[in-house]
Amino acid sequence: FLCDGNPKESSPFINSSSASDVEKSQQYDGKNMALFEEMDNSPMVSSILSSLANYSNLPQGSKEHEEAENEEGAPSLGTLMGVYLPCIQNIFGVILFLRMTWMVGIGGVFGSFIIVFMCCSTTMLTAISMSAIATNGVVPAGGSYYMISRSLGPEFGGAVGICFYLGTTFAGAMYILGAIELLLIYILPQAAIFKMEGLEGADMEAAMLNNMRVYGTIVLSFMATVVFVGVKYVNKLALVFLACVILSILAVYAGVIKTAFEPPVFPVCILGNRTLISKGFDVCAKVIERDNGTVTTKLWKIFCDSEFLNATCDEYFANNNVSEIQGIPGVSSGILAENLFGYYLEKGDFLEKRGISAMQDPDAPITNSNRYVLADITSFFTLLVGIYFPSVTGIMAGSNRSGDLRDAQKSIPIGTIAAITTTSIICLSDFRFGEGVNGNLVIGTLAWPSPWVIVIGSFFSTCGAGLQSLTGAPRLLQAISRDSVIPFLKVFGHGKANGEPTWALLLTASICEIGIIIASLDAVAPILSMFFLMCYMFVNLACALQTLLRTPNWRPRFKFYHWALSFLGMSLCLSLMFICSWYYAIVAMVIATCIYKYIEFAGAEKEWGDGIRGISLSAARFALMRLEEGPPHTKNWRPQIMVLVSMDSEQNVEQPRLLSLTNQLKAGKGLTIVGTSVVGTFLNNHAEAQKADQSLRKLMETEKVKGFSQVVISSNLRDGTSHLIQVGGLGGLKHNTVLVSWPRTWKQVEDNLRFRNFIEVVRETTAASMALLVPKNIAAYPSNGERFTEGHIDVWWIVHDGGMLMLLPFLLRQHKVWRKCKMRIFTVAQMDDNSIQMKKDLITFLYHLRIDAEVEVVEMHDSDISAYTYEKTLVMEQRSQILKQISNDATCILYCTPVCPVRNQSNVRRMHTALRLNEVIMKKSKEAKLVLLNMPGPPKNRMGEENYMEFLEVLTEGLNRVLLVRGGGREVITIYS
């Protein structure tokens, strides 16, 4: 029964068919199930031991080539083995053992407490945010990268994922450097390749760094080989590494308790108040009594020129006494009160014991400095923060194993928060003996029963952590590569047949070697701090955004979170980045920004329902509501264009250069809507509309037009176009300008309806107070790939209609196609105008508008421009047949033929206006790259529509590119700031 785990199959009553037997069977099954559940909730010792024996600190995906029995089966890790212990093992690391005591000695108890509290608070707040995200649905393999990318989108996910990968990689370098430091300083100093004996100062430091580089490279190569050949061996040693960490911590606390009753003998020799290096002498005294006489010691010989009592000695040595103090005074010695405040040193400063007086001449030269303990690094508060922070990282070790957890939504919050609480308490209370120590020796301990427990335990712990970093980092890179969000990383998504990320491992080892070449643990630690803090910052940001946006999908099971806590955690992460190292922080942000922009422009598009889309929606809604408060000010006006295009029978755009022109006008950064109409009904022609929409989107992408496409289905094109003009846009984000191509075949009978639709567009835009842009001969307009190296954009300013004619050339010249073109403005003066004064006024006006253009005033008779001046250009009462008589009328006028029919004098006058203006424009602007003209208003009477079209034809005849512009009746440009 217990072996099978199936009480019903083991029941003796299962084959009975009587009612009583069935009832007995149900009672029996109920009792057995209750017993089974009770035993399941209270695991036996054998189950715990079995879990410990199979303990692994590798992330999901690292066990592909372990034994087959371990490859298959459902996730089985619980809170203790799956989250708590991995987090403990990753948090307790090399910094805790090698730098914690030094930090306390330099920063003092208060300063160290602030650093530890600040760092632990940051990780705790991050863990709370991470718990909320992790319990908001299933988190597959990928851990923190998966959570960030699915919460903030592929751009942020890829950028932060790479930062987290780099942090994990540099963490491997830090662990290796820590292991080498332990080996060469504490375990086997004689193993140094570059000998340090007899060297001092910079020479000794250089030799140590070279040793670190050589041994670090060797160890890195060995570890990378182990990971490549057999990850299962790393996995099997995980329990050993964990045991080393736990035993070391327990040994420290046992030693602390022991020192309270029996302080260890650990003498430190002091000359005056300066700490002496113990090498070179055996007795901490200047002289000793021997054979009823006073003789000098080896220490005397170091500072004096002979061994005799009348020798000439170093002035500081002569003026100060030698004393011996206990380096580890014990808990009850009062050393805590003495070392409450920090004492930061410059590199090369003497390590002095406060509380002991010394006699020294400040003007005397310093000699024998190599005999004292000197500060080997310039210390300050922010440096300590940067060096210490890596000791509290590792909080995501549990979430990285989410795919292996039996109940990830329960285990990740409990295990992570419990691990952080445990380690924070230990770190806040773990002030032990350190080297150097602020002139004050801090609370310390020799680990019980031997100091080698800490040394050996720390060494194996750092080796294990290094292996785990080299195992986890390539898999994180592989996960990012397989998501295809960063195209150039795709090669690192491949590996061996069993899934081992070979190429990713090679890149990881190469980046890790950079940290090894740096060789300094104190220099590498702030680098990985930046990348981890970047990752933690975005975890908090993701939680805060999801909470504030209140998206329906945001339903985390973990309830003990709040957006304010997430913002506090994010602020702490950002602050710590600049506190640790402002220049490293900037570099990390630049790297993340470059990756973000690369993914945005070149990466594969992913739709993960991220929070950035949600915040964009909320921001858009807020902005739209603000825009509804009133019309935009003239200074904020920009052309928000509705581009009306027509489609052929295959639903392809007939005038693609319209979108090229739209792209060239994009300097206004306004709204762009490309719209078209499909004839039919919505039910019958929906597929055609979708095809037309896809065609529009494709062309917009080709022409790099940032905007929206809109397709309407209507019973006829005229109504469809009218609907687009009326309902395009949303609220305050609505088009104010319509761009439509000139119907070049309007004279053909089959296109009669098209030019009438065109005139209706002119009427509707006028009624709606919208601006209208009509490019004539659109096929001759330049594409976005063309460049004009010279030429002019000529503006014929005849009627002031809000300044559109001034603004459009300015916008065009912001684009690379038109950038080299110069702007010329022609205005028309009537006979009674002062042309000279008009030119001066116009130059002044353009100066205030900040527009650079040449100005020319053209004189014409009043009758030549009367049609423009009074906006009654083509108010015709004749029927359409009169258009056919225009050419005959012109002939009669030219030759004074007496047999001409009765002429309409107003029509002839308007045609004369068009001819005269065209003649002047051709004379001045025939070679211009673009001519902009005021577009007269449409006829009120529909009987004169043909004449209106003929007037515009005559007006623009012979010009290659013409842009007819009709303002919307409001000012769009101003001289004021």
CSV table of N, CA and C in Angstrom, one decimal, residues 597-642:
chain,number,residue,atom,x,y,z
A,597,LYS,N,17.6,49.0,-27.9
A,597,LYS,CA,17.4,49.7,-29.2
A,597,LYS,C,17.6,48.7,-30.3
A,598,TYR,N,18.6,47.8,-30.1
A,598,TYR,CA,18.9,46.8,-31.2
A,598,TYR,C,17.7,45.9,-31.3
A,599,ILE,N,17.2,45.4,-30.2
A,599,ILE,CA,16.0,44.5,-30.2
A,599,ILE,C,14.8,45.2,-30.8
A,600,GLU,N,14.7,46.5,-30.5
A,600,GLU,CA,13.5,47.3,-31.0
A,600,GLU,C,13.6,47.4,-32.5
A,601,PHE,N,14.7,47.6,-33.1
A,601,PHE,CA,14.8,47.8,-34.5
A,601,PHE,C,15.2,46.6,-35.3
A,602,ALA,N,15.9,45.7,-34.7
A,602,ALA,CA,16.4,44.5,-35.5
A,602,ALA,C,15.9,43.2,-35.0
A,603,GLY,N,15.4,43.2,-33.8
A,603,GLY,CA,15.0,41.9,-33.2
A,603,GLY,C,13.7,41.4,-33.8
A,604,ALA,N,13.5,40.1,-33.6
A,604,ALA,CA,12.2,39.5,-34.0
A,604,ALA,C,11.1,40.0,-33.1
A,605,GLU,N,9.9,40.3,-33.7
A,605,GLU,CA,8.8,40.7,-32.9
A,605,GLU,C,8.2,39.6,-32.1
A,606,LYS,N,7.9,39.9,-30.9
A,606,LYS,CA,7.3,38.9,-30.0
A,606,LYS,C,6.1,39.6,-29.3
A,607,GLU,N,5.0,38.8,-29.2
A,607,GLU,CA,3.9,39.3,-28.5
A,607,GLU,C,3.6,38.4,-27.3
A,608,TRP,N,4.0,39.0,-26.1
A,608,TRP,CA,3.9,38.2,-24.9
A,608,TRP,C,2.9,38.9,-23.9
A,609,GLY,N,2.2,39.8,-24.4
A,609,GLY,CA,1.2,40.5,-23.5
A,609,GLY,C,1.9,41.2,-22.4
A,610,ASP,N,2.9,42.0,-22.7
A,610,ASP,CA,3.8,42.6,-21.6
A,610,ASP,C,3.1,43.8,-21.1
A,611,GLY,N,3.7,44.3,-19.9
A,611,GLY,CA,3.2,45.4,-19.2
A,611,GLY,C,3.4,46.7,-19.9
A,612,ILE,N,4.5,46.8,-20.8
A,612,ILE,CA,4.8,48.0,-21.5
A,612,ILE,C,3.6,48.4,-22.4
A,613,ARG,N,3.0,47.4,-23.1
A,613,ARG,CA,1.9,47.6,-23.9
A,613,ARG,C,0.7,48.2,-23.0
A,614,GLY,N,0.6,47.6,-21.8
A,614,GLY,CA,-0.4,48.1,-20.9
A,614,GLY,C,-0.2,49.6,-20.5
A,615,ILE,N,1.0,49.9,-20.2
A,615,ILE,CA,1.3,51.3,-19.8
A,615,ILE,C,1.2,52.2,-21.0
A,616,SER,N,1.5,51.7,-22.2
A,616,SER,CA,1.3,52.5,-23.4
A,616,SER,C,-0.2,52.8,-23.6
A,617,LEU,N,-1.0,51.8,-23.3
A,617,LEU,CA,-2.5,52.0,-23.5
A,617,LEU,C,-3.0,53.0,-22.4
A,618,SER,N,-2.5,52.9,-21.2
A,618,SER,CA,-2.9,53.8,-20.2
A,618,SER,C,-2.4,55.3,-20.5
A,619,ALA,N,-1.2,55.4,-20.9
A,619,ALA,CA,-0.7,56.7,-21.2
A,619,ALA,C,-1.4,57.3,-22.4
A,620,ALA,N,-1.7,56.5,-23.4
A,620,ALA,CA,-2.5,57.0,-24.6
A,620,ALA,C,-3.9,57.4,-24.2
A,621,ARG,N,-4.5,56.7,-23.3
A,621,ARG,CA,-5.8,57.1,-22.8
A,621,ARG,C,-5.7,58.4,-22.1
A,622,PHE,N,-4.7,58.5,-21.2
A,622,PHE,CA,-4.6,59.8,-20.4
A,622,PHE,C,-4.3,61.0,-21.4
A,623,ALA,N,-3.4,60.7,-22.4
A,623,ALA,CA,-3.1,61.8,-23.3
A,623,ALA,C,-4.3,62.2,-24.2
A,624,LEU,N,-5.1,61.2,-24.6
A,624,LEU,CA,-6.3,61.5,-25.4
A,624,LEU,C,-7.3,62.3,-24.6
A,625,MET,N,-7.4,62.0,-23.3
A,625,MET,CA,-8.3,62.7,-22.5
A,625,MET,C,-7.9,64.2,-22.3
A,626,ARG,N,-6.5,64.3,-22.2
A,626,ARG,CA,-6.0,65.7,-22.0
A,626,ARG,C,-6.2,66.5,-23.3
A,627,LEU,N,-6.1,65.8,-24.5
A,627,LEU,CA,-6.2,66.5,-25.7
A,627,LEU,C,-7.7,67.0,-25.9
A,628,GLU,N,-8.6,66.4,-25.3
A,628,GLU,CA,-10.0,66.7,-25.4
A,628,GLU,C,-10.3,68.0,-24.7
A,629,GLU,N,-9.4,68.5,-23.9
A,629,GLU,CA,-9.6,69.8,-23.1
A,629,GLU,C,-9.8,71.0,-24.0
A,630,GLY,N,-9.2,70.9,-25.2
A,630,GLY,CA,-9.3,72.1,-26.1
A,630,GLY,C,-8.5,71.9,-27.3
A,631,PRO,N,-8.7,72.7,-28.4
A,631,PRO,CA,-7.9,72.6,-29.6
A,631,PRO,C,-6.4,73.0,-29.3
A,632,PRO,N,-5.5,72.4,-30.0
A,632,PRO,CA,-4.1,72.7,-29.8
A,632,PRO,C,-3.7,74.2,-30.1
A,633,HIS,N,-2.8,74.7,-29.4
A,633,HIS,CA,-2.3,76.0,-29.6
A,633,HIS,C,-1.5,76.0,-30.9
A,634,THR,N,-1.4,77.2,-31.5
A,634,THR,CA,-0.7,77.4,-32.8
A,634,THR,C,0.7,76.8,-32.7
A,635,LYS,N,1.4,77.0,-31.6
A,635,LYS,CA,2.7,76.5,-31.5
A,635,LYS,C,2.8,75.0,-31.5
A,636,ASN,N,1.7,74.4,-31.1
A,636,ASN,CA,1.7,72.9,-31.0
A,636,ASN,C,1.1,72.3,-32.3
A,637,TRP,N,0.7,73.1,-33.2
A,637,TRP,CA,0.1,72.6,-34.4
A,637,TRP,C,1.1,71.9,-35.3
A,638,ARG,N,0.7,70.8,-35.8
A,638,ARG,CA,1.5,70.0,-36.8
A,638,ARG,C,0.6,69.3,-37.7
A,639,PRO,N,1.0,69.0,-38.9
A,639,PRO,CA,0.1,68.3,-39.9
A,639,PRO,C,-0.1,66.9,-39.4
A,640,GLN,N,-1.3,66.6,-39.1
A,640,GLN,CA,-1.8,65.2,-38.8
A,640,GLN,C,-2.6,64.8,-40.0
A,641,ILE,N,-2.0,63.9,-40.7
A,641,ILE,CA,-2.4,63.7,-42.1
A,641,ILE,C,-3.2,62.5,-42.3
A,642,MET,N,-4.4,62.7,-43.0
A,642,MET,CA,-5.1,61.6,-43.5
A,642,MET,C,-4.8,61.4,-45.0
